[in-house]
Coordinates of C-alpha atoms and ligand atoms in Angstrom, one line a residue:
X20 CA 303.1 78.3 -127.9
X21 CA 304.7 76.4 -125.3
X22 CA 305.9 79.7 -123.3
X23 CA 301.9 80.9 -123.9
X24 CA 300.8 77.6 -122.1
X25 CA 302.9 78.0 -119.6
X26 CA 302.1 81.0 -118.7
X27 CA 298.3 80.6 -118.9
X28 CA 298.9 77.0 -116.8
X29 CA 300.9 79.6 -114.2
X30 CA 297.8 82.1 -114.4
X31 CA 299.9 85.0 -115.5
X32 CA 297.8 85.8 -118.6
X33 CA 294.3 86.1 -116.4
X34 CA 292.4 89.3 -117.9
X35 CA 292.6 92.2 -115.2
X36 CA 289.3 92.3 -113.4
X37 CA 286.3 94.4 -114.6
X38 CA 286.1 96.1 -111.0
X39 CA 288.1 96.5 -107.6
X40 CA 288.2 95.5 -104.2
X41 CA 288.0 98.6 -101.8
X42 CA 287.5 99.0 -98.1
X43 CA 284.7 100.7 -97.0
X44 CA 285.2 104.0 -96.6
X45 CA 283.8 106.3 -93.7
X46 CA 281.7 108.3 -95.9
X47 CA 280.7 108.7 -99.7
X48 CA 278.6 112.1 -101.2
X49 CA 276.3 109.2 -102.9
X50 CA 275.3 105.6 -101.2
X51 CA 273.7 103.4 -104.1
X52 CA 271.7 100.5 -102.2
X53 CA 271.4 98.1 -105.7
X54 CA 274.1 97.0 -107.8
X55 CA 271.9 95.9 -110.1
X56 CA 271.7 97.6 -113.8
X57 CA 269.5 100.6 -112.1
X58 CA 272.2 101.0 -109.3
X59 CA 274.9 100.8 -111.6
X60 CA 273.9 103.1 -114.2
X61 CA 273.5 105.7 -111.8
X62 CA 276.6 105.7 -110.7
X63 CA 277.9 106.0 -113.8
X64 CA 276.0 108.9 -114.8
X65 CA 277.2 110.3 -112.0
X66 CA 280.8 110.0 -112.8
X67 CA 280.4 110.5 -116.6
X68 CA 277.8 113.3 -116.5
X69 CA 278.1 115.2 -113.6
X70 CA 281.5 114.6 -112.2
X71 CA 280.8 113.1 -108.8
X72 CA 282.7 109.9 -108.0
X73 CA 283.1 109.7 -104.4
X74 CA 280.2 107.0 -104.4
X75 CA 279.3 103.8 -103.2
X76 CA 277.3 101.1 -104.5
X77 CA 276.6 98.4 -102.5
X78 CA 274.9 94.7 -103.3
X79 CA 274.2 92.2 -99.9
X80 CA 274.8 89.8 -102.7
X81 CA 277.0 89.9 -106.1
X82 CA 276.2 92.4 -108.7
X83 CA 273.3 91.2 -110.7
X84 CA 272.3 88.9 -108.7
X85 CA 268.5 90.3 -108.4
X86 CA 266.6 90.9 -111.5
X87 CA 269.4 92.8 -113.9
X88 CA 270.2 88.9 -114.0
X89 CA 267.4 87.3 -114.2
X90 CA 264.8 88.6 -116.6
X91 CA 264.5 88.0 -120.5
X92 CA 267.1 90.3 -122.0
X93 CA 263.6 91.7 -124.1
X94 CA 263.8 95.8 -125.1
X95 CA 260.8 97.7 -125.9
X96 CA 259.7 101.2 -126.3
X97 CA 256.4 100.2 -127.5
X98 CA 254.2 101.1 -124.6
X99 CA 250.7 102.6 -123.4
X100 CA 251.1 105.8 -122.2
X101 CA 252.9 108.3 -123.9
X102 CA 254.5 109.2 -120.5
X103 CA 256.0 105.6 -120.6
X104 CA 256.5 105.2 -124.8
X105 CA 259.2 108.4 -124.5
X106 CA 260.9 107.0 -121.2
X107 CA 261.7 103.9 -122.8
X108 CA 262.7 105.0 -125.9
X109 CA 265.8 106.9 -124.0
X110 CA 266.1 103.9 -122.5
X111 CA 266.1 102.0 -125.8
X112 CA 268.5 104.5 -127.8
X113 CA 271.2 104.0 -124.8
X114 CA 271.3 100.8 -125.0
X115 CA 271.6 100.9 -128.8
X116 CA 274.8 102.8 -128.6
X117 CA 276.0 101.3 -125.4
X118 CA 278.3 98.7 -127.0
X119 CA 279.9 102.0 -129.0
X120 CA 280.0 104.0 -125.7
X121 CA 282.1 101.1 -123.2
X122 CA 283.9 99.1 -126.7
X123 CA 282.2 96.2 -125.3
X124 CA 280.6 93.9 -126.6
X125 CA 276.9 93.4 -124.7
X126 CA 275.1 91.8 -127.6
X127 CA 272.4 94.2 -128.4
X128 CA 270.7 92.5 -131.2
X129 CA 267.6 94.6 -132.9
X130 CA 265.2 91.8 -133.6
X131 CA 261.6 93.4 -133.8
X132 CA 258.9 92.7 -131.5
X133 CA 255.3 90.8 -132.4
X134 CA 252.7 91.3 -129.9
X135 CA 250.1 88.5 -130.9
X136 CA 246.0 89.6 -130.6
X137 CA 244.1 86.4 -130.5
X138 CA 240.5 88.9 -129.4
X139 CA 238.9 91.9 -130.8
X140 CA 239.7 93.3 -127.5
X141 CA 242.9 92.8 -127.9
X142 CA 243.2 93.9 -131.2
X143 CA 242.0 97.0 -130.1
X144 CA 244.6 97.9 -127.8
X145 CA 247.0 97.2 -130.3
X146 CA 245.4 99.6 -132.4
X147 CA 245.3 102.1 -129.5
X148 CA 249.3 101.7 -128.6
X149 CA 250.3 101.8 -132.1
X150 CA 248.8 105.1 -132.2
X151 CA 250.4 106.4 -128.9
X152 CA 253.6 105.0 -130.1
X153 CA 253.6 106.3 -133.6
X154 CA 253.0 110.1 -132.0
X155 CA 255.6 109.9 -129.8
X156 CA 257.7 109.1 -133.0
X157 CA 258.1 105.3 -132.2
X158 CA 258.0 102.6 -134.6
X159 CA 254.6 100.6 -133.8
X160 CA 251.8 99.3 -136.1
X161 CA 249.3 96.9 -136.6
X162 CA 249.9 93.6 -138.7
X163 CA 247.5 90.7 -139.9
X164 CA 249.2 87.4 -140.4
X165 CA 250.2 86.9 -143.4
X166 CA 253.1 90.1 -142.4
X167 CA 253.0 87.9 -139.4
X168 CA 253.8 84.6 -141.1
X169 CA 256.2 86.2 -143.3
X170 CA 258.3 87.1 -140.2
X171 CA 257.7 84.5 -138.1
X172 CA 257.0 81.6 -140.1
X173 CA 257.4 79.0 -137.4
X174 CA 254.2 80.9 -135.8
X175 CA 250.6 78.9 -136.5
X176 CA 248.9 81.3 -137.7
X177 CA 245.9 79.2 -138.8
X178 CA 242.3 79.0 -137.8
X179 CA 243.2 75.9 -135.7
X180 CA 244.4 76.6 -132.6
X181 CA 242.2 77.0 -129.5
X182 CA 243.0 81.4 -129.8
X183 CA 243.7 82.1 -133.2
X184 CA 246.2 84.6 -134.2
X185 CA 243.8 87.6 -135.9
X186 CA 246.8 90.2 -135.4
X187 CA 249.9 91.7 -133.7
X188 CA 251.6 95.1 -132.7
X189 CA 254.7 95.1 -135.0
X190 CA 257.5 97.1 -133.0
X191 CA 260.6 96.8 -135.5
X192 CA 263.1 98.7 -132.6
X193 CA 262.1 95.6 -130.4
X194 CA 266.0 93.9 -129.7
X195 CA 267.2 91.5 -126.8
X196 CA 271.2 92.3 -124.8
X197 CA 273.4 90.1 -123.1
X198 CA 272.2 90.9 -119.6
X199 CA 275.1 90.0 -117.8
X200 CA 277.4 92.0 -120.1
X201 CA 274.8 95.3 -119.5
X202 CA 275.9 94.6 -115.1
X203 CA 279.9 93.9 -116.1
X204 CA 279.7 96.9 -118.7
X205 CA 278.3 99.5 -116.7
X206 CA 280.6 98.2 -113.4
X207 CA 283.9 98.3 -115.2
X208 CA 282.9 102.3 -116.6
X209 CA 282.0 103.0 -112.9
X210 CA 284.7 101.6 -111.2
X211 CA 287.3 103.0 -113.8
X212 CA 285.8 106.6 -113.1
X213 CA 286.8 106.0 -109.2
X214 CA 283.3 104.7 -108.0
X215 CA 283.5 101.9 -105.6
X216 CA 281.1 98.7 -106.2
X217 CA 280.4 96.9 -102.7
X218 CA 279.6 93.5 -103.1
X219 CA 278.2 91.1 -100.1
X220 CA 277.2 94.5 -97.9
X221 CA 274.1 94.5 -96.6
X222 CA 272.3 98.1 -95.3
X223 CA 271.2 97.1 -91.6
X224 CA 269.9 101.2 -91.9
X225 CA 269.7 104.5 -92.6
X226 CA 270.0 107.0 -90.2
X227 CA 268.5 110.7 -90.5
X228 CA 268.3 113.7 -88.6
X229 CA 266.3 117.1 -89.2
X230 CA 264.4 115.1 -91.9
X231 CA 267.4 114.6 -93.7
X232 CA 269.5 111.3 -94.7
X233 CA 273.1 111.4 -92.5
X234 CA 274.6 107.8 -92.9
X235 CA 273.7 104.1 -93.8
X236 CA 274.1 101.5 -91.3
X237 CA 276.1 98.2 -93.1
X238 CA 276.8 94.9 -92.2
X239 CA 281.0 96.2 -92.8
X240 CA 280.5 99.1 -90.5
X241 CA 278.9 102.6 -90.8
X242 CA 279.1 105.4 -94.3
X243 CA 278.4 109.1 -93.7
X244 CA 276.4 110.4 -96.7
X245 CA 273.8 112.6 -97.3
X246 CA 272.4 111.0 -100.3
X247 CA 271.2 107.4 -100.5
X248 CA 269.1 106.1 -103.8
X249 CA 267.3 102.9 -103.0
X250 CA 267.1 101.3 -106.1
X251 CA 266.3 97.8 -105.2
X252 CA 263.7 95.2 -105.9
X253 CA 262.4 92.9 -103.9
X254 CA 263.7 94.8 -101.2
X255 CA 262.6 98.7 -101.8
X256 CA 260.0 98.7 -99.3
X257 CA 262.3 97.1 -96.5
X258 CA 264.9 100.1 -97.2
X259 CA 261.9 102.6 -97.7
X260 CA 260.9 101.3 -93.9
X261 CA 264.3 102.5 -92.6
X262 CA 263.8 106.1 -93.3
X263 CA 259.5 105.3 -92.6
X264 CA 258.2 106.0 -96.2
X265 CA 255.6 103.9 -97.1
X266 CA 255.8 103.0 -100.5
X267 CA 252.5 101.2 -103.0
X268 CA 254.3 97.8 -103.6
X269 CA 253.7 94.5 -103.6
X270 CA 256.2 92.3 -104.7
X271 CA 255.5 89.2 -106.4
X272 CA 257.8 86.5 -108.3
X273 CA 258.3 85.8 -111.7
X274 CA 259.5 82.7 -112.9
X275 CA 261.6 82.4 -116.7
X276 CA 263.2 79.1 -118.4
X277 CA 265.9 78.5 -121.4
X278 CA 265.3 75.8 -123.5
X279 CA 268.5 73.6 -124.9
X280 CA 269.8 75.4 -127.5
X281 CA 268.0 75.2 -131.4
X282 CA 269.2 76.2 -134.9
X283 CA 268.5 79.6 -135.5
X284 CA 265.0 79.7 -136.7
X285 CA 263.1 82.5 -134.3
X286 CA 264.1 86.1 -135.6
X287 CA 261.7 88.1 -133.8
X288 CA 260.5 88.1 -130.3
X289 CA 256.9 87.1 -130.0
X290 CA 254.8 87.8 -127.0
X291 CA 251.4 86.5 -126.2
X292 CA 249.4 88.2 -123.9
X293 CA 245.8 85.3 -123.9
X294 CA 248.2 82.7 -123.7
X295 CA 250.8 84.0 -121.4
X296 CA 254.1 83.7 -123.1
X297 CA 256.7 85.8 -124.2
X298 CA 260.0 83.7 -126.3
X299 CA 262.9 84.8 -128.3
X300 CA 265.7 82.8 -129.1
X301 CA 269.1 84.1 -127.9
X302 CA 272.5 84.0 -129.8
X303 CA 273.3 80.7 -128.2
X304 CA 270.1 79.2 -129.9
X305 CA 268.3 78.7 -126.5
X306 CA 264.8 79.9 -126.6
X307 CA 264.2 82.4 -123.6
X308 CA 260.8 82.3 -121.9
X309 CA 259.1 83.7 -119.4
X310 CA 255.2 83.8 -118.3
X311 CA 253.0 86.0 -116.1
X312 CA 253.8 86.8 -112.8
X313 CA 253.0 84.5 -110.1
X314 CA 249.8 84.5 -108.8
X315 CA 250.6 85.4 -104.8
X316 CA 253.0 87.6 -103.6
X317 CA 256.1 85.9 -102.2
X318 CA 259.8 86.2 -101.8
X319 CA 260.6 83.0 -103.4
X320 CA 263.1 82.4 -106.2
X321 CA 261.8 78.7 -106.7
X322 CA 260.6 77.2 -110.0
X323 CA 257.3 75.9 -110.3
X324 CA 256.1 72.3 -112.0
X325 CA 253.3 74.6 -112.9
X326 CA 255.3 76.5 -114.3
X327 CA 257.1 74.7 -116.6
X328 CA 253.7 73.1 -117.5
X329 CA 251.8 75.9 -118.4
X330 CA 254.9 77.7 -120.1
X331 CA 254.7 74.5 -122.1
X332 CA 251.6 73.9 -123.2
X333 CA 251.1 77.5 -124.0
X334 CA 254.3 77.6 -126.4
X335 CA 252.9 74.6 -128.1
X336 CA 249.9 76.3 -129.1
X337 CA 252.2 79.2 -131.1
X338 CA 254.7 76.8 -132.3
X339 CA 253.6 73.6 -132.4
X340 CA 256.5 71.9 -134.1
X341 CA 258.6 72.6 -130.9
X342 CA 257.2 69.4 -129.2
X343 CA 260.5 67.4 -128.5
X344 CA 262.3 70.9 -127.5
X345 CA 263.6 70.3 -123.7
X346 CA 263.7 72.6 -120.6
X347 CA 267.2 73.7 -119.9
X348 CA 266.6 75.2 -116.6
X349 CA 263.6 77.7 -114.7
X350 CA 264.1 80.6 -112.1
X351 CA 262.5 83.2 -110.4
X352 CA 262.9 87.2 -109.8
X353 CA 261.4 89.4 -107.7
X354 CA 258.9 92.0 -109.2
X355 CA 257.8 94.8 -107.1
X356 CA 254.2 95.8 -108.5
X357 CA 252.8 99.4 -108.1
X358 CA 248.8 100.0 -108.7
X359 CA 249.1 101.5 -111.9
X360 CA 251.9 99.4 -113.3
X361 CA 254.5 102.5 -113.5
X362 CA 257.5 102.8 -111.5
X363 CA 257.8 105.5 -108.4
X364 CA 261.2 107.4 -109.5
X365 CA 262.5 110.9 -107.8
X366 CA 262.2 112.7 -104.7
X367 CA 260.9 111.7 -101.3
X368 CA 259.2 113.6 -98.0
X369 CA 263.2 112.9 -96.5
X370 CA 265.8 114.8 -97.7
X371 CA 268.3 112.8 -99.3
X372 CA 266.2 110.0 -99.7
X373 CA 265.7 108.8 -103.5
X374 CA 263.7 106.3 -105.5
X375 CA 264.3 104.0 -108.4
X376 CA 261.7 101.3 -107.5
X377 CA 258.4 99.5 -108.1
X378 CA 259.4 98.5 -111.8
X379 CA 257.2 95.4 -112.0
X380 CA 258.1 93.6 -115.1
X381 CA 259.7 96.2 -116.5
X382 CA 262.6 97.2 -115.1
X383 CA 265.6 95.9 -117.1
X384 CA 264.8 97.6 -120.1
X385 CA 264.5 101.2 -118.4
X386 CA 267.9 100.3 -116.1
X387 CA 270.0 103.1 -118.4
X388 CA 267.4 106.0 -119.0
X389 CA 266.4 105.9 -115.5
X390 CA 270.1 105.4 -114.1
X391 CA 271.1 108.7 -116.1
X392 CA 267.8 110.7 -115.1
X393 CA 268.6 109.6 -111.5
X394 CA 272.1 111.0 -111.9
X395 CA 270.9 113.8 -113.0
X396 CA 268.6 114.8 -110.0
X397 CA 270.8 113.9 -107.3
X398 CA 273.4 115.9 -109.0
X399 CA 271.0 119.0 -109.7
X400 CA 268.3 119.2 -107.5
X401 CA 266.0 119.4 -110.2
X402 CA 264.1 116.6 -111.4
X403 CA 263.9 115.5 -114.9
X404 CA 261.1 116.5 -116.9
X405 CA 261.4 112.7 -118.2
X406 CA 261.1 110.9 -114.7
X407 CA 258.4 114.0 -113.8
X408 CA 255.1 111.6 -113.9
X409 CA 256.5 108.8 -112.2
X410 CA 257.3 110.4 -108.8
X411 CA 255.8 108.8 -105.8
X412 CA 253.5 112.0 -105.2
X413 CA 251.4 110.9 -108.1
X414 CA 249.5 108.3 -105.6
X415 CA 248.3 111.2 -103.7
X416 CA 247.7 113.7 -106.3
X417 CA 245.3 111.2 -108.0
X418 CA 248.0 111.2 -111.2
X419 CA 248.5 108.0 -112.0
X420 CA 250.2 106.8 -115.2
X421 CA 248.3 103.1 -115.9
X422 CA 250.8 100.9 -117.7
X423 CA 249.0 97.4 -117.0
X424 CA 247.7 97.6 -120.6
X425 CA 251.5 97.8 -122.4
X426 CA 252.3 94.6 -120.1
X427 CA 254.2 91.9 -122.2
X428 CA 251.1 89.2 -120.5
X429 CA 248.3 89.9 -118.2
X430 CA 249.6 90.1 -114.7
Ligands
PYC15 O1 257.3 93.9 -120.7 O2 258.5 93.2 -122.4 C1 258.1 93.1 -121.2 C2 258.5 92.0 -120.4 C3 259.3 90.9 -120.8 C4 259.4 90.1 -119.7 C5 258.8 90.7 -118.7 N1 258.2 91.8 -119.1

């Protein structure tokens, strides 16, 4: 015991680090710009899958610092297209096994997923997504409240409240992850394969000839590659500007809050899309919340007093009995909206030019599946049949794949 302390007091029993330290080097066959779960999971794939490690990823700030960590942990396949209800699925089944795949523990927990009507409009398209979902083979159907009661019996489900609860999409897959672990997990099984994960390097530019990427400009000096993926947010269409493609975005903040931390009493996540609300209650008892996105576009990370007010108010309308419940602490991400709500993944007009942007809200959950499909096309050439719809051409080819209506809230 005593030698133990001693040597923990000394620092000699420190676990090794989950990453490395390496200079940059002159060139890499891959430059990641993103070391966020999207980044990440590429360059995993690309290690694990296709046997190509000589890559970079690179992060101006730590690695899931942008949204990987800072949205609600909340995992869905239930969706509106059936374009977008397979996608996520993938997305869904990786991070189901993921724990299994690193032995690490990211706290996947399968909760289910209650997405409250209070209208016959909504109602509606609840009916309309369980039957997308259910014919793409996804677990999704409508419930009336006494089945919501039943699992959610802290809900008010009476006639009461200003919106009355009439129904809800039941998604039983729905489950929540340690975020944090998902960015360490996928890091560690990159760097271990010989990637290298560049922290606090900023990409000043990208240079190209012939219509083709040749390097990426860095605040640590200059790489050599002929592949870059851009998979920021907040900041895809300042790196799409360095090689001049114009991408549909406009990015806008989104502001989240933990509560202190409650006895277990919220199995399920609930999401609210009249009232603006989306909670589940994580394994430290803290209730996770977050709200619609803001309404301007903005950089800012700031939390708003309106905010927390609304956020509030419109959890006390669902669970009343939370009245004394306080407000751990708020913050923002950056969500980079496209017109129809979808992402833009795949190939660009440059050669060696590659997008994993314009996720909105949604781009936590899809970090794996689109990480791997990614991979893939970099690796190949050939683009998934998977990440097919959401290509950036789609905006001129009139193809659009209109996701607004699987939105957690109304944006
Ligand atoms: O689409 O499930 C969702 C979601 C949760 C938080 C933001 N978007």
């Amino acid at each position: 015991m005593a030698l133990r302390l001693l040597r923990h007091g000394l620092g000699l029993d420190r676990p090794a680090p989950m990453w490395r330290h390496h200079d940059l080097a002159p060139s890499y066959d891959v430059v990641i710009i993103g070391g966020g779960v999207h980044g990440l999971a590429c360059a995993y794939y690309l290690a694990q899958d296709h046997g190509i490690t000589n890559v970079a990823v690179l992060d101006k700030s730590y690695i899931g610092a942008g949204g990987s960590g800072r949205n609600t942990t909340i995992l869905r396949s239930n969706y509106l297209t059936p374009e977008g209800v397979v996608f996520y699925d993938e997305s869904l089944k990786l991070y189901s096994q993921m724990a299994e795949e690193f032995d690490f523990n990211v706290l996947f927990s399968r909760r289910g997923h209650l997405t409250l009507a209070h209208t016959d409009g909504a109602v509606r398209t609840m009916r309309r997504r369980a039957e997308v979902n259910r014919l793409q083979g996804v677990e999704s159907w409508l419930i009336g409240p006494n089945e919501i009661k039943r699992l959610c019996p802290a809900l008010d489900v009476s006639e009461h409240p200003r919106y009355p609860i009439l129904a809800a999409l039941y998604h039983p897959p729905g489950s929540i992850i340690r975020h944090d672990a998902v960015v360490w997990g996928y890091a560690a099984q990159a760097d271990r394969r010989g990637v290298h994960i560049h922290q606090h390097t900023t990409v000043t530019g990208i240079r190209t000839a012939n219509g083709r990427v040749t390097g990426v400009e860095t605040t640590r000096g200059f790489i050599k590659t002929g592949a870059v993926l851009n998979a920021t947010a907040g900041w895809a269409t300042t790196i799409a500007d360095m090689v001049g493609v114009r991408l549909p975005i406009v990015t806008y903040p989104l502001q989240a809050c933990v509560s202190e931390p409650l006895k277990p009493f919220l199995d399920v996540i609930v999401v609210s899309g009249s009232l603006h609300v989306y909670v589940s209650q994580s394994d430290r008892g803290e209730l996770v919340m977050g709200a619609a996105v803001d309404p301007f576009a903005s950089y800012s990370l700031r939390g708003s007093l309106a905010f927390a007010e609304g956020i509030a108010g419109h959890m006390l309308e669902l669970f009343p009995a939370l009245r004394h419940v306080r407000m751990l602490r708020q913050w923002a991400g950056l969500c980079d909206m496209t017109p129809d709500y979808s992402p833009i993944m795949g190939l660009t007009p440059v050669e060696g030019f590659f997008l994993d942007v314009g996720w909105g809200t949604y781009g936590f959950k899809a970090g794996p599946i689109s990480g791997r499909c990614l991979a893939e096309l970099i690796a190949t050439g050939h683009t998934p049949p998977l990440i097919f719809p959401f290509r950036l051409a789609r905006f001129y080819e009139r193809d659009l794949v209109g996701e607004k209506g699987a939105a957690s809230v109304g944006h």
